[in-house]
Amino acid sequence: MSDIDAGVARGKAEYVMRIGMLLDNGDLSKTEAAQKLGLSEEELDEMLQGRLDDLTVTKILDHLDLLKGETQRL
């Protein structure tokens, strides 16, 4: 794995961890989060379990920004 690939993987993991933390704090359920992100619950579960090959850092960051915006309104 190159340094660039390692950096991308690290970035993806960090952003997905933040999404998981938003869910863990109880502001949103997995069902609500999946709906707001336009994902199925299975896709959200896969993302949270680290299956990130099909996702770009930008897409994960977009998901995180969307969820953060939703939780700030609560």
PDB file of C-alpha atoms in Angstrom:
ATOM      1  CA  MET A   1       0.000   0.000   0.000  1.00  0.00           C
ATOM      2  CA  SER A   2       1.415   3.373  -0.935  1.00  0.00           C
ATOM      3  CA  ASP A   3       1.532   6.344   1.415  1.00  0.00           C
ATOM      4  CA  ILE A   4      -1.290   7.958  -0.569  1.00  0.00           C
ATOM      5  CA  ASP A   5      -3.480   4.851  -0.298  1.00  0.00           C
ATOM      6  CA  ALA A   6      -2.753   4.637   3.421  1.00  0.00           C
ATOM      7  CA  GLY A   7      -3.688   8.300   3.867  1.00  0.00           C
ATOM      8  CA  VAL A   8      -6.952   7.829   1.992  1.00  0.00           C
ATOM      9  CA  ALA A   9      -7.809   4.753   4.064  1.00  0.00           C
ATOM     10  CA  ARG A  10      -7.012   6.640   7.265  1.00  0.00           C
ATOM     11  CA  GLY A  11      -9.190   9.575   6.171  1.00  0.00           C
ATOM     12  CA  LYS A  12     -12.107   7.293   5.331  1.00  0.00           C
ATOM     13  CA  ALA A  13     -11.821   5.519   8.671  1.00  0.00           C
ATOM     14  CA  GLU A  14     -11.712   8.803  10.592  1.00  0.00           C
ATOM     15  CA  TYR A  15     -14.820  10.192   8.907  1.00  0.00           C
ATOM     16  CA  VAL A  16     -16.758   6.941   9.297  1.00  0.00           C
ATOM     17  CA  MET A  17     -15.782   6.866  12.975  1.00  0.00           C
ATOM     18  CA  ARG A  18     -17.268  10.343  13.368  1.00  0.00           C
ATOM     19  CA  ILE A  19     -20.506   9.190  11.726  1.00  0.00           C
ATOM     20  CA  GLY A  20     -20.591   6.279  14.174  1.00  0.00           C
ATOM     21  CA  MET A  21     -20.064   8.657  17.077  1.00  0.00           C
ATOM     22  CA  LEU A  22     -23.001  10.790  15.929  1.00  0.00           C
ATOM     23  CA  LEU A  23     -25.168   7.680  15.951  1.00  0.00           C
ATOM     24  CA  ASP A  24     -23.818   6.500  19.305  1.00  0.00           C
ATOM     25  CA  ASN A  25     -24.734   9.765  21.025  1.00  0.00           C
ATOM     26  CA  GLY A  26     -28.399   8.965  20.342  1.00  0.00           C
ATOM     27  CA  ASP A  27     -29.427  11.983  18.289  1.00  0.00           C
ATOM     28  CA  LEU A  28     -30.319   9.755  15.318  1.00  0.00           C
ATOM     29  CA  SER A  29     -31.163   6.100  14.909  1.00  0.00           C
ATOM     30  CA  LYS A  30     -29.526   4.033  12.180  1.00  0.00           C
ATOM     31  CA  THR A  31     -32.833   4.038  10.317  1.00  0.00           C
ATOM     32  CA  GLU A  32     -33.077   7.842  10.439  1.00  0.00           C
ATOM     33  CA  ALA A  33     -29.433   8.272   9.481  1.00  0.00           C
ATOM     34  CA  ALA A  34     -29.712   5.867   6.551  1.00  0.00           C
ATOM     35  CA  GLN A  35     -32.797   7.687   5.264  1.00  0.00           C
ATOM     36  CA  LYS A  36     -31.156  11.106   5.571  1.00  0.00           C
ATOM     37  CA  LEU A  37     -28.033   9.849   3.799  1.00  0.00           C
ATOM     38  CA  GLY A  38     -29.956   8.171   1.006  1.00  0.00           C
ATOM     39  CA  LEU A  39     -28.522   4.782   1.949  1.00  0.00           C
ATOM     40  CA  SER A  40     -30.152   1.528   2.882  1.00  0.00           C
ATOM     41  CA  GLU A  41     -29.557   0.380   6.438  1.00  0.00           C
ATOM     42  CA  GLU A  42     -27.425  -2.418   4.998  1.00  0.00           C
ATOM     43  CA  GLU A  43     -25.249   0.111   3.141  1.00  0.00           C
ATOM     44  CA  LEU A  44     -24.896   2.207   6.300  1.00  0.00           C
ATOM     45  CA  ASP A  45     -23.968  -0.903   8.302  1.00  0.00           C
ATOM     46  CA  GLU A  46     -21.358  -1.845   5.686  1.00  0.00           C
ATOM     47  CA  MET A  47     -19.894   1.651   5.815  1.00  0.00           C
ATOM     48  CA  LEU A  48     -19.770   1.573   9.628  1.00  0.00           C
ATOM     49  CA  GLN A  49     -18.092  -1.845   9.505  1.00  0.00           C
ATOM     50  CA  GLY A  50     -15.289  -0.491   7.342  1.00  0.00           C
ATOM     51  CA  ARG A  51     -16.344  -1.738   3.924  1.00  0.00           C
ATOM     52  CA  LEU A  52     -15.341   1.480   2.223  1.00  0.00           C
ATOM     53  CA  ASP A  53     -13.923   0.451  -1.136  1.00  0.00           C
ATOM     54  CA  ASP A  54     -16.826   1.918  -3.119  1.00  0.00           C
ATOM     55  CA  LEU A  55     -16.862   5.196  -1.201  1.00  0.00           C
ATOM     56  CA  THR A  56     -14.619   8.186  -1.740  1.00  0.00           C
ATOM     57  CA  VAL A  57     -13.403  10.387   1.095  1.00  0.00           C
ATOM     58  CA  THR A  58     -15.493  13.197  -0.400  1.00  0.00           C
ATOM     59  CA  LYS A  59     -18.676  11.096  -0.346  1.00  0.00           C
ATOM     60  CA  ILE A  60     -18.067  10.015   3.261  1.00  0.00           C
ATOM     61  CA  LEU A  61     -17.399  13.633   4.250  1.00  0.00           C
ATOM     62  CA  ASP A  62     -20.636  14.675   2.517  1.00  0.00           C
ATOM     63  CA  HIS A  63     -22.470  12.045   4.590  1.00  0.00           C
ATOM     64  CA  LEU A  64     -20.842  13.324   7.776  1.00  0.00           C
ATOM     65  CA  ASP A  65     -21.687  16.953   6.968  1.00  0.00           C
ATOM     66  CA  LEU A  66     -25.301  16.004   6.290  1.00  0.00           C
ATOM     67  CA  LEU A  67     -25.649  14.167   9.587  1.00  0.00           C
ATOM     68  CA  LYS A  68     -23.905  16.915  11.558  1.00  0.00           C
ATOM     69  CA  GLY A  69     -26.305  19.446  10.068  1.00  0.00           C
ATOM     70  CA  GLU A  70     -29.262  17.312  11.095  1.00  0.00           C
ATOM     71  CA  THR A  71     -28.046  16.791  14.666  1.00  0.00           C
ATOM     72  CA  GLN A  72     -27.348  20.503  15.119  1.00  0.00           C
ATOM     73  CA  ARG A  73     -31.013  21.231  14.389  1.00  0.00           C
ATOM     74  CA  LEU A  74     -32.186  18.910  17.183  1.00  0.00           C
TER      75      LEU A  74
END
